[in-house]
Tab-separated table of C-alpha atoms and ligand atoms in Angstrom:
chain	number	residue	atom	x	y	z
A	59	UNK	CA	-0.730	31.185	-9.735
A	60	UNK	CA	-0.285	31.429	-13.267
A	61	UNK	CA	-0.853	34.137	-15.520
A	62	UNK	CA	-3.315	32.728	-17.433
A	63	UNK	CA	-7.462	33.167	-16.350
A	64	UNK	CA	-10.549	30.960	-17.965
A	65	UNK	CA	-13.634	33.399	-19.110
A	66	UNK	CA	-16.508	33.131	-18.531
A	67	UNK	CA	-19.768	35.214	-19.296
A	68	UNK	CA	-23.042	35.354	-17.306
A	69	UNK	CA	-25.282	37.681	-18.604
A	70	UNK	CA	-24.115	38.569	-21.349
A	71	UNK	CA	-21.150	40.107	-18.857
A	72	UNK	CA	-16.989	38.315	-18.860
A	73	UNK	CA	-15.152	37.448	-16.006
A	74	UNK	CA	-11.543	36.919	-15.544
A	75	UNK	CA	-11.019	33.368	-13.648
A	76	UNK	CA	-7.503	33.638	-12.358
A	77	UNK	CA	-6.570	29.492	-12.786
A	78	UNK	CA	-4.036	28.202	-10.632
A	79	UNK	CA	-1.152	25.336	-11.347
A	80	UNK	CA	-0.156	22.335	-9.324
A	81	UNK	CA	3.006	21.354	-8.703
A	82	UNK	CA	2.553	18.202	-10.651
A	83	UNK	CA	0.525	20.320	-13.974
A	84	UNK	CA	-3.006	19.386	-13.383
A	85	UNK	CA	-4.960	23.145	-13.783
A	86	UNK	CA	-8.223	24.684	-12.178
A	87	UNK	CA	-10.458	27.305	-12.567
A	88	UNK	CA	-9.951	29.407	-8.652
A	89	UNK	CA	-13.566	30.717	-8.039
A	90	UNK	CA	-13.419	32.084	-4.426
A	91	UNK	CA	-15.008	34.742	-5.945
A	92	UNK	CA	-16.933	34.528	-8.109
A	93	UNK	CA	-19.845	34.871	-5.956
A	94	UNK	CA	-18.548	38.207	-5.544
A	95	UNK	CA	-17.697	38.971	-8.981
A	96	UNK	CA	-20.840	37.480	-10.785
A	97	UNK	CA	-23.512	37.395	-7.817
A	98	UNK	CA	-23.339	33.082	-9.143
A	99	UNK	CA	-22.073	29.813	-7.075
A	100	UNK	CA	-21.330	27.459	-8.556
A	101	UNK	CA	-23.488	23.630	-7.863
A	102	UNK	CA	-21.443	20.845	-7.358
A	103	UNK	CA	-23.515	17.694	-5.436
A	104	UNK	CA	-20.139	15.543	-4.390
A	105	UNK	CA	-18.090	17.211	-4.761
A	106	UNK	CA	-17.007	15.717	-7.778
A	107	UNK	CA	-15.060	18.536	-9.435
A	108	UNK	CA	-14.575	20.851	-5.933
A	109	UNK	CA	-11.257	21.316	-5.345
A	110	UNK	CA	-11.828	22.218	-1.523
A	111	UNK	CA	-7.974	23.138	-0.501
A	112	UNK	CA	-3.965	23.593	-1.869
A	113	UNK	CA	-2.012	20.659	-0.043
A	114	UNK	CA	1.923	19.587	0.088
A	115	UNK	CA	1.007	16.371	1.530
A	116	UNK	CA	-0.400	13.795	-1.069
A	117	UNK	CA	-0.231	13.113	-5.049
A	118	UNK	CA	-2.196	11.395	-6.598
A	119	UNK	CA	-3.426	10.675	-10.308
A	120	UNK	CA	-6.080	8.646	-10.221
A	121	UNK	CA	-5.624	8.292	-14.612
A	122	UNK	CA	-2.421	6.502	-14.435
A	123	UNK	CA	-3.085	4.788	-10.649
A	124	UNK	CA	0.226	7.389	-9.251
A	125	UNK	CA	0.191	6.897	-5.236
A	126	UNK	CA	2.567	9.458	-3.453
A	127	UNK	CA	2.324	10.906	-0.124
A	128	UNK	CA	4.645	13.879	0.191
A	129	UNK	CA	6.656	12.688	-3.672
A	130	UNK	CA	7.711	8.793	-2.693
A	131	UNK	CA	5.955	6.406	-4.588
A	132	UNK	CA	3.464	4.501	-2.145
A	133	UNK	CA	4.713	1.359	-3.507
A	134	UNK	CA	8.568	2.375	-2.165
A	135	UNK	CA	7.118	2.986	1.576
A	136	UNK	CA	5.462	0.379	1.622
A	137	UNK	CA	8.596	-2.098	0.787
A	138	UNK	CA	10.842	-0.497	1.955
A	139	UNK	CA	9.126	1.806	5.525
A	140	UNK	CA	7.291	1.014	8.253
A	141	UNK	CA	4.728	2.792	9.500
A	142	UNK	CA	5.487	4.997	11.805
A	143	UNK	CA	8.098	5.930	9.712
A	144	UNK	CA	6.148	6.942	7.186
A	145	UNK	CA	4.232	8.478	9.292
A	146	UNK	CA	6.996	10.266	10.629
A	147	UNK	CA	6.888	11.357	6.947
A	148	UNK	CA	3.437	12.374	6.491
A	149	UNK	CA	3.773	14.954	9.156
A	150	UNK	CA	6.496	16.435	8.786
A	151	UNK	CA	7.543	15.944	4.569
A	152	UNK	CA	10.140	14.931	5.317
A	153	UNK	CA	11.702	10.648	6.046
A	154	UNK	CA	13.118	10.964	9.729
A	155	UNK	CA	17.092	9.747	10.046
A	156	UNK	CA	17.892	7.090	12.393
A	157	UNK	CA	17.973	8.976	15.436
A	158	UNK	CA	14.688	11.335	14.717
A	159	UNK	CA	13.069	7.678	13.795
A	160	UNK	CA	14.521	6.590	16.808
A	161	UNK	CA	13.299	9.302	18.959
A	162	UNK	CA	9.388	8.555	17.493
A	163	UNK	CA	9.968	4.377	18.393
A	164	UNK	CA	10.329	6.212	22.561
A	165	UNK	CA	7.329	8.481	21.983
A	166	UNK	CA	4.762	5.474	20.782
A	167	UNK	CA	6.719	3.852	23.413
A	168	UNK	CA	6.489	6.274	26.483
A	169	UNK	CA	2.993	7.299	25.491
A	170	UNK	CA	1.387	3.817	24.533
A	171	UNK	CA	-0.540	3.278	28.219
A	172	UNK	CA	-4.576	5.379	28.281
A	173	UNK	CA	-5.596	6.910	31.636
A	174	UNK	CA	-6.973	4.486	33.838
A	175	UNK	CA	-10.370	5.125	34.235
A	176	UNK	CA	-10.834	5.856	30.351
A	177	UNK	CA	-10.801	1.812	30.359
A	178	UNK	CA	-14.099	2.167	32.834
A	179	UNK	CA	-15.816	3.263	29.316
A	180	UNK	CA	-15.442	-0.120	27.742
A	181	UNK	CA	-17.465	-1.315	30.175
A	182	UNK	CA	-20.785	0.748	29.590
A	183	UNK	CA	-20.912	0.216	26.102
A	184	UNK	CA	-23.491	-3.178	25.135
A	185	UNK	CA	-21.828	-6.268	24.168
A	186	UNK	CA	-21.913	-5.846	19.885
A	187	UNK	CA	-21.284	-2.445	19.874
A	188	UNK	CA	-19.764	-1.873	16.417
A	189	UNK	CA	-15.584	-1.134	17.180
A	190	UNK	CA	-15.568	2.287	14.917
A	191	UNK	CA	-18.142	3.468	17.612
A	192	UNK	CA	-16.449	2.626	20.507
A	193	UNK	CA	-13.237	4.022	18.410
A	194	UNK	CA	-15.026	7.228	18.528
A	195	UNK	CA	-16.377	7.849	21.235
A	196	UNK	CA	-12.923	7.187	22.968
A	197	UNK	CA	-10.826	10.146	20.793
A	198	UNK	CA	-12.773	12.440	21.624
A	199	UNK	CA	-12.468	10.970	25.406
A	200	UNK	CA	-9.424	11.962	24.741
A	201	UNK	CA	-10.092	15.573	25.157
A	202	UNK	CA	-11.457	15.792	28.521
A	203	UNK	CA	-8.697	12.876	29.536
A	204	UNK	CA	-5.198	14.619	28.511
A	205	UNK	CA	-5.905	18.522	28.006
A	206	UNK	CA	-3.030	19.298	27.979
A	207	UNK	CA	-3.141	17.501	24.048
A	208	UNK	CA	-4.793	20.382	22.829
A	209	UNK	CA	-3.963	22.902	24.363
A	210	UNK	CA	-1.994	25.978	21.415
A	211	UNK	CA	1.047	25.218	23.056
A	212	UNK	CA	3.006	23.751	19.920
A	213	UNK	CA	-0.503	22.369	17.885
A	214	UNK	CA	0.256	23.036	14.089
A	215	UNK	CA	2.769	20.908	12.483
A	216	UNK	CA	5.235	18.008	12.658
A	217	UNK	CA	5.938	15.554	15.835
A	218	UNK	CA	3.611	17.341	19.048
A	219	UNK	CA	3.056	15.493	22.015
A	220	UNK	CA	-0.663	16.195	20.893
A	221	UNK	CA	0.627	14.287	17.878
A	222	UNK	CA	3.155	11.361	19.132
A	223	UNK	CA	0.589	10.848	21.572
A	224	UNK	CA	-2.899	10.325	19.410
A	225	UNK	CA	-1.266	7.707	17.220
A	226	UNK	CA	-0.034	5.789	20.642
A	227	UNK	CA	-3.019	5.541	22.381
A	228	UNK	CA	-5.592	4.839	19.018
A	229	UNK	CA	-4.249	1.427	19.619
A	230	UNK	CA	-4.205	0.773	23.017
A	231	UNK	CA	-7.641	1.276	22.099
A	232	UNK	CA	-8.994	-0.166	19.126
A	233	UNK	CA	-6.757	-3.252	21.211
A	234	UNK	CA	-9.060	-2.481	23.745
A	235	UNK	CA	-12.320	-2.122	22.395
A	236	UNK	CA	-10.855	-5.732	20.831
A	237	UNK	CA	-10.289	-7.264	24.277
A	238	UNK	CA	-14.056	-5.795	26.953
A	239	UNK	CA	-15.825	-7.421	23.283
A	240	UNK	CA	-14.745	-11.580	22.922
A	241	UNK	CA	-14.103	-10.831	27.723
A	242	UNK	CA	-10.666	-11.661	27.837
A	243	UNK	CA	-8.696	-9.310	30.217
A	244	UNK	CA	-6.391	-6.631	28.608
A	245	UNK	CA	-3.249	-7.082	27.583
A	246	UNK	CA	-1.108	-3.847	29.096
A	247	UNK	CA	1.543	-2.367	26.062
A	248	UNK	CA	4.940	-3.443	26.160
A	249	UNK	CA	7.777	-1.396	25.796
A	250	UNK	CA	10.496	-3.246	24.039
A	251	UNK	CA	7.556	-4.365	20.645
A	252	UNK	CA	7.046	-1.955	17.818
A	253	UNK	CA	4.230	-0.846	16.944
A	254	UNK	CA	2.755	-2.966	15.093
A	255	UNK	CA	3.756	-6.066	16.635
A	256	UNK	CA	2.434	-4.798	20.284
A	257	UNK	CA	-0.188	-4.181	18.552
A	258	UNK	CA	-0.545	-8.398	17.362
A	259	UNK	CA	0.249	-8.899	21.737
A	260	UNK	CA	-2.443	-7.064	23.256
A	261	UNK	CA	-5.228	-7.531	20.628
A	262	UNK	CA	-3.981	-12.265	20.231
A	263	UNK	CA	-2.380	-12.286	23.929
A	264	UNK	CA	-4.338	-14.608	26.291
A	265	UNK	CA	-2.845	-14.787	29.839
A	266	UNK	CA	-1.054	-18.355	29.876
A	267	UNK	CA	-1.060	-18.871	26.957
A	268	UNK	CA	1.681	-16.895	25.023
A	269	UNK	CA	1.203	-15.481	21.535
A	270	UNK	CA	3.903	-15.574	19.098
A	271	UNK	CA	3.684	-12.452	17.149
A	272	UNK	CA	5.387	-13.124	13.080
A	273	UNK	CA	7.085	-11.125	11.856
A	274	UNK	CA	5.626	-11.668	8.366
A	275	UNK	CA	2.249	-10.246	9.959
A	276	UNK	CA	3.906	-7.335	11.760
A	277	UNK	CA	5.503	-7.095	7.904
A	278	UNK	CA	1.930	-7.707	6.192
A	279	UNK	CA	0.727	-5.218	9.352
A	280	UNK	CA	2.931	-2.779	8.209
A	281	UNK	CA	2.093	-2.571	4.944
A	282	UNK	CA	-0.971	-2.747	5.321
A	283	UNK	CA	-1.176	0.797	7.472
A	284	UNK	CA	0.764	1.909	5.230
A	285	UNK	CA	-1.122	2.003	2.146
A	286	UNK	CA	-4.161	3.484	3.856
A	287	UNK	CA	-1.664	6.278	5.860
A	288	UNK	CA	-3.326	9.194	3.853
A	289	UNK	CA	-4.729	10.067	-0.298
A	290	UNK	CA	-5.868	12.832	0.103
A	291	UNK	CA	-9.445	14.511	0.426
A	292	UNK	CA	-11.304	11.438	0.741
A	293	UNK	CA	-14.420	11.711	2.782
A	294	UNK	CA	-12.756	11.283	6.241
A	295	UNK	CA	-9.933	14.083	4.918
A	296	UNK	CA	-12.357	15.589	4.542
A	297	UNK	CA	-14.444	15.687	7.233
A	298	UNK	CA	-12.006	16.140	9.867
A	299	UNK	CA	-10.207	18.863	7.691
A	300	UNK	CA	-14.380	20.644	7.752
A	301	UNK	CA	-15.279	20.267	11.709
A	302	UNK	CA	-11.496	21.164	12.460
A	303	UNK	CA	-12.449	24.341	10.391
A	304	UNK	CA	-14.166	25.778	13.377
A	305	UNK	CA	-11.649	26.176	15.780
A	306	UNK	CA	-12.746	22.801	17.305
A	307	UNK	CA	-9.379	21.362	18.775
A	308	UNK	CA	-7.794	17.845	16.983
A	309	UNK	CA	-10.004	15.441	19.199
A	310	UNK	CA	-13.194	15.758	18.255
A	311	UNK	CA	-11.657	16.755	14.694
A	312	UNK	CA	-10.793	12.732	13.926
A	313	UNK	CA	-13.183	10.957	15.752
A	314	UNK	CA	-15.581	12.906	13.244
A	315	UNK	CA	-12.881	11.446	10.362
A	316	UNK	CA	-13.727	8.061	12.445
A	317	UNK	CA	-17.639	9.269	12.030
A	318	UNK	CA	-16.877	8.890	8.446
A	319	UNK	CA	-14.625	6.329	7.677
A	320	UNK	CA	-18.049	4.089	9.127
A	321	UNK	CA	-19.693	4.251	6.253
A	322	UNK	CA	-19.796	1.224	3.715
A	323	UNK	CA	-19.265	3.152	0.762
A	324	UNK	CA	-15.252	4.057	2.196
A	325	UNK	CA	-13.672	2.426	5.426
A	326	UNK	CA	-16.576	0.028	6.120
A	327	UNK	CA	-16.468	-1.185	2.632
A	328	UNK	CA	-13.514	-3.291	3.426
A	329	UNK	CA	-15.889	-5.412	6.485
A	330	UNK	CA	-18.642	-5.503	3.592
A	331	UNK	CA	-16.417	-6.887	1.177
A	332	UNK	CA	-16.218	-9.875	3.355
A	333	UNK	CA	-19.467	-10.396	3.767
A	334	UNK	CA	-20.223	-10.308	-0.416
A	335	UNK	CA	-17.511	-12.194	-0.463
A	336	UNK	CA	-19.521	-14.614	2.520
A	337	UNK	CA	-22.673	-14.226	0.752
A	338	UNK	CA	-21.640	-15.765	-2.829
A	339	UNK	CA	-19.246	-18.201	-0.809
A	340	UNK	CA	-23.488	-20.180	1.113
A	341	UNK	CA	-25.530	-19.399	-2.083
A	342	UNK	CA	-22.944	-21.758	-4.123
A	343	UNK	CA	-20.740	-18.811	-5.871
A	344	UNK	CA	-23.416	-18.024	-7.544
A	345	UNK	CA	-21.997	-15.037	-9.512
A	346	UNK	CA	-24.016	-14.345	-12.451
A	347	UNK	CA	-26.381	-13.260	-9.698
A	348	UNK	CA	-24.484	-11.771	-8.142
A	349	UNK	CA	-23.472	-9.967	-10.767
A	350	UNK	CA	-26.798	-9.133	-12.963
A	351	UNK	CA	-27.402	-7.876	-9.468
A	352	UNK	CA	-24.817	-4.946	-9.506
A	353	UNK	CA	-25.620	-4.312	-13.357
A	354	UNK	CA	-29.170	-3.220	-12.466
A	355	UNK	CA	-30.213	0.081	-12.692
A	356	UNK	CA	-33.335	-0.726	-11.257
A	357	UNK	CA	-31.036	-2.819	-7.584
A	358	UNK	CA	-29.564	-0.288	-5.638
A	359	UNK	CA	-27.312	-3.675	-4.803
A	360	UNK	CA	-23.028	-3.069	-5.595
A	361	UNK	CA	-20.038	-5.101	-6.056
A	362	UNK	CA	-18.079	-4.212	-2.871
A	363	UNK	CA	-14.049	-3.529	-3.550
A	364	UNK	CA	-14.762	-2.563	-7.185
A	365	UNK	CA	-15.073	1.159	-8.452
A	366	UNK	CA	-13.113	4.756	-7.132
A	367	UNK	CA	-13.539	7.905	-7.047
A	368	UNK	CA	-10.493	8.793	-8.379
A	369	UNK	CA	-9.330	6.025	-9.273
A	370	UNK	CA	-10.042	5.035	-12.847
A	371	UNK	CA	-7.462	2.277	-13.646
A	372	UNK	CA	-6.280	-0.503	-10.640
A	373	UNK	CA	-5.714	0.918	-7.622
A	374	UNK	CA	-1.869	1.317	-6.986
A	375	UNK	CA	-2.879	0.381	-3.257
A	376	UNK	CA	-5.245	-2.819	-4.156
A	377	UNK	CA	-2.298	-4.120	-6.416
A	378	UNK	CA	-0.011	-3.985	-3.369
A	379	UNK	CA	-2.438	-5.654	-1.335
A	380	UNK	CA	-3.189	-8.236	-3.414
A	381	UNK	CA	0.739	-9.579	-3.818
A	382	UNK	CA	0.659	-9.417	0.364
A	383	UNK	CA	-2.612	-11.240	0.416
A	384	UNK	CA	-0.659	-13.423	-1.515
A	385	UNK	CA	2.577	-14.214	0.428
A	386	UNK	CA	0.263	-14.290	3.591
A	387	UNK	CA	-1.205	-17.167	2.724
A	388	UNK	CA	0.665	-18.989	1.029
A	389	UNK	CA	3.650	-17.819	3.379
A	390	UNK	CA	0.966	-19.711	6.386
A	391	UNK	CA	-0.103	-22.658	4.784
A	392	UNK	CA	-3.559	-20.795	5.444
A	393	UNK	CA	-6.385	-21.585	2.988
A	394	UNK	CA	-9.412	-19.100	2.708
A	395	UNK	CA	-11.951	-20.051	0.178
A	396	UNK	CA	-13.056	-17.093	-0.187
A	397	UNK	CA	-9.593	-15.825	-1.887
A	398	UNK	CA	-10.242	-17.690	-4.510
A	399	UNK	CA	-13.854	-16.261	-4.482
A	400	UNK	CA	-12.424	-12.756	-4.726
A	401	UNK	CA	-9.760	-13.967	-7.875
A	402	UNK	CA	-13.003	-15.753	-9.509
A	403	UNK	CA	-14.679	-13.014	-8.773
A	404	UNK	CA	-12.668	-9.406	-9.832
A	405	UNK	CA	-11.433	-12.291	-12.758
A	406	UNK	CA	-15.753	-12.706	-14.369
A	407	UNK	CA	-15.688	-9.020	-13.853
A	408	UNK	CA	-13.304	-7.636	-15.295
A	409	UNK	CA	-14.716	-9.490	-18.738
A	410	UNK	CA	-17.610	-7.803	-18.499
A	411	UNK	CA	-18.337	-4.886	-20.590
A	412	UNK	CA	-20.373	-2.889	-17.769
A	413	UNK	CA	-17.807	-2.608	-15.305
A	414	UNK	CA	-14.876	-2.208	-18.006
A	415	UNK	CA	-16.658	-0.176	-19.297
A	416	UNK	CA	-16.990	2.075	-16.179
A	417	UNK	CA	-13.778	1.614	-15.289
A	418	UNK	CA	-14.748	-0.150	-12.233
A	419	UNK	CA	-11.022	-1.398	-10.633
A	420	UNK	CA	-10.983	-3.243	-6.733
A	421	UNK	CA	-9.745	-1.569	-4.747
A	422	UNK	CA	-8.097	-0.740	-1.640
A	423	UNK	CA	-10.798	-2.407	0.322
A	424	UNK	CA	-11.718	-5.838	-1.914
A	425	UNK	CA	-8.122	-7.752	-0.740
A	426	UNK	CA	-7.612	-5.368	2.554
A	427	UNK	CA	-10.405	-7.786	4.032
A	428	UNK	CA	-8.265	-11.150	3.041
A	429	UNK	CA	-5.115	-11.047	5.032
A	430	UNK	CA	-6.726	-9.788	7.800
A	431	UNK	CA	-8.823	-12.332	8.917
A	432	UNK	CA	-5.629	-14.601	8.310
A	433	UNK	CA	-4.478	-12.147	11.169
A	434	UNK	CA	-7.651	-13.327	12.927
A	435	UNK	CA	-8.854	-10.094	12.850
A	436	UNK	CA	-12.320	-10.681	13.111
A	437	UNK	CA	-14.207	-8.712	10.399
A	438	UNK	CA	-15.817	-5.983	12.509
A	439	UNK	CA	-12.779	-4.686	14.061
A	440	UNK	CA	-11.938	-4.211	9.865
A	441	UNK	CA	-12.590	-0.480	10.050
A	442	UNK	CA	-10.765	0.228	13.053
A	443	UNK	CA	-7.971	-0.957	11.247
A	444	UNK	CA	-8.647	1.183	8.217
A	445	UNK	CA	-7.897	4.034	10.746
A	446	UNK	CA	-5.257	2.951	12.619
A	447	UNK	CA	-3.894	3.525	8.650
A	448	UNK	CA	-5.386	6.993	8.399
A	449	UNK	CA	-4.223	8.160	11.558
A	450	UNK	CA	-1.594	9.561	10.714
A	451	UNK	CA	-3.168	11.518	6.940
A	452	UNK	CA	-6.107	13.131	9.361
A	453	UNK	CA	-3.252	15.136	11.524
A	454	UNK	CA	-1.601	16.191	9.131
A	455	UNK	CA	-4.321	17.705	7.196
A	456	UNK	CA	-5.569	19.178	10.234
A	457	UNK	CA	-2.578	21.073	10.939
A	458	UNK	CA	-1.533	21.316	7.032
A	459	UNK	CA	-5.348	23.508	7.014
A	460	UNK	CA	-4.477	25.327	9.630
A	461	UNK	CA	-0.540	26.782	9.317
A	462	UNK	CA	-2.999	27.757	6.122
A	463	UNK	CA	-3.244	31.171	8.003
A	464	UNK	CA	-4.479	32.927	4.105
A	465	UNK	CA	-7.126	30.821	3.114
A	466	UNK	CA	-7.780	28.834	6.465
A	467	UNK	CA	-11.860	29.667	6.572
A	468	UNK	CA	-14.566	27.432	8.395
A	469	UNK	CA	-16.036	25.581	5.933
A	470	UNK	CA	-19.369	26.395	5.035
A	471	UNK	CA	-21.074	25.492	1.428
A	472	UNK	CA	-22.778	26.856	-0.426
A	473	UNK	CA	-26.708	25.197	-2.214
A	474	UNK	CA	-29.157	25.736	-4.689
A	475	UNK	CA	-32.206	25.993	-3.095
A	476	UNK	CA	-35.099	24.002	-4.537
A	477	UNK	CA	-37.598	24.417	-1.184
A	478	UNK	CA	-41.123	26.882	-0.569
A	479	UNK	CA	-40.287	29.957	-1.040
A	480	UNK	CA	-42.507	31.788	1.415
A	481	UNK	CA	-45.689	31.110	2.590
A	482	UNK	CA	-48.219	32.618	5.805
A	483	UNK	CA	-47.979	30.774	8.721
A	484	UNK	CA	-50.671	28.520	9.578
A	485	UNK	CA	-52.496	28.068	12.822
A	486	UNK	CA	-52.862	24.606	14.606
A	487	UNK	CA	-57.294	24.836	13.619
A	488	UNK	CA	-56.784	25.634	10.869
A	489	UNK	CA	-53.983	22.836	9.387
A	490	UNK	CA	-55.439	19.532	7.873
B	165	ACO	N1	-20.607	-1.786	-8.870
B	165	ACO	C1	-21.600	-1.660	-9.361
B	165	ACO	N2	-21.567	-0.407	-10.200
B	165	ACO	C2	-20.444	-0.188	-9.566
B	165	ACO	C3	-20.365	0.303	-8.829
B	165	ACO	C4	-19.423	-0.973	-7.889
B	165	ACO	N3	-19.097	-1.065	-6.358
B	165	ACO	N4	-19.513	1.415	-8.429
B	165	ACO	C5	-20.146	2.455	-8.981
B	165	ACO	N5	-20.449	1.720	-10.415
B	165	ACO	C6	-21.295	2.744	-11.157
B	165	ACO	C7	-22.699	3.737	-10.948
B	165	ACO	O1	-24.254	2.333	-10.780
B	165	ACO	C8	-22.860	4.373	-12.283
B	165	ACO	O2	-23.388	3.664	-13.314
B	165	ACO	P1	-23.893	4.598	-14.300
B	165	ACO	O3	-23.334	5.302	-14.493
B	165	ACO	O4	-23.849	3.884	-14.823
B	165	ACO	O5	-24.843	5.201	-12.707
B	165	ACO	C9	-21.061	4.101	-11.842
B	165	ACO	O6	-20.167	2.884	-11.705
B	165	ACO	C10	-20.795	5.557	-11.991
B	165	ACO	O7	-20.797	5.040	-10.094
B	165	ACO	P2	-21.040	6.508	-9.501
B	165	ACO	O8	-21.330	5.679	-8.657
B	165	ACO	O9	-21.214	7.720	-9.829
B	165	ACO	O10	-19.365	6.196	-8.589
B	165	ACO	P3	-18.336	6.811	-7.672
B	165	ACO	O11	-17.049	7.961	-7.730
B	165	ACO	O12	-19.921	8.417	-7.087
B	165	ACO	O13	-18.243	6.285	-5.441
B	165	ACO	C11	-17.790	4.475	-5.222
B	165	ACO	C12	-17.363	5.874	-5.964
B	165	ACO	C13	-18.937	4.807	-3.979
B	165	ACO	C14	-16.333	3.789	-4.750
B	165	ACO	C15	-18.355	3.697	-5.704
B	165	ACO	O14	-17.303	3.166	-6.559
B	165	ACO	C16	-18.866	2.038	-5.126
B	165	ACO	O15	-20.068	2.479	-5.009
B	165	ACO	N6	-18.353	1.211	-4.737
B	165	ACO	C17	-18.674	0.129	-4.052
B	165	ACO	C18	-18.093	0.840	-2.347
B	165	ACO	C19	-17.047	0.284	-2.074
B	165	ACO	O16	-16.044	-0.720	-2.504
B	165	ACO	N7	-16.273	1.006	-0.840
B	165	ACO	C20	-15.088	1.140	-1.016
B	165	ACO	C21	-14.684	2.712	-1.621
B	165	ACO	S1	-12.640	3.418	-1.682
B	165	ACO	C22	-12.261	3.523	0.231
B	165	ACO	O17	-13.007	4.908	-0.456
B	165	ACO	C23	-11.553	3.650	0.275
């Protein structure tokens, strides 16, 4: 809180509203007592201008394309860390030392299996079930298979048994759902493999056909997961906080976050980008047609992978993922026509005043799908990959919310009612 206040005059009365300042110098008008003092609420559909909490996890400056986890620039983290190191940072606030990281690695191995009874669940989804619906269901069901994970013994903050187990098991659930979807036998986690290699091995190893884990692929996966690990109060993280604010435990809260991530305007965009690029390819690369459709105010079509609520410049994650895309494709000698189409589209959009004037640049989802394709990951698993990456962020926010005892109350927005205010009841025989 600062000593400054903002003045608001309503119905001839002037009210003083406190001003809160962030550690990075951003200022906000604190309206928590506005209703009580004035009788007015604020209206902010889509939460375009509403701070829902105070948080110390991720700093984002959308004007300048800056993204930092716990103060560390994501470019440094992506270049120098492995994913679980960053997960540790998000969860605890500090990078682990060697001993702490080794212990965390052991946790990832110790907790990698899922209860064998859970495996029967996979058999009863329809063959074309979405991996996101499977993921959400399975994460929610952890609540019953591992009830001790949801006890109040140590749920708030840092690395707990519950958080370590969830981080490890989500990877097994994701890989098993893929194997089941293609009718292949499950590949169990191995104790000798690190987090990302283990995941790739569970996805791609087959009986009698050894799978070679390319270090470049493991490194790329680590980078992608790190770049997705948190993004402050985005739609799915806000969902996790909102659901968790009702007092429900970690697993149902995360399961709800998976649902929120699924949508094409959020994490589902990475798969939608690939479908868009494939459509343009199949349509003889008629870029203009799709650009014009996206610009037409009467057409809901959008160029997926462009634009962001908070970035008004190039998404810093997209910049790194674009580099990773080139590195992977060139080093592994992989030709993917979708990369050429993506680059041409980016080039054309970058010269078009409609997109430039609205600050519509590639976002995190624009290039990530091309890297996943190079890894052999099918399009319907892309958003699951996003969920694996985002999990440490979701957990950290859930924990942070619970630790903030002073402000931790149930999330419950208001509304401006615009319906019929009152009318007499109409009996059935009089209804037309
Ligand atoms: N293609 C064409 N026009 C666009 C696009 C796009 N991708 N994105 C925004 N616009 C236009 C809108 O039509 C609007 O134009 P107008 O001012 O003439 O009405 C203007 O830009 C502002 O767009 P809003 O929808 O008001 O911006 P908002 O912040 O609500 O939406 C969003 C952000 C959802 C990301 C939007 O840019 C979008 O739909 N992008 C495509 C989907 C996508 O890539 N989503 C992934 C985002 S990253 C993530 O969540 C992981």
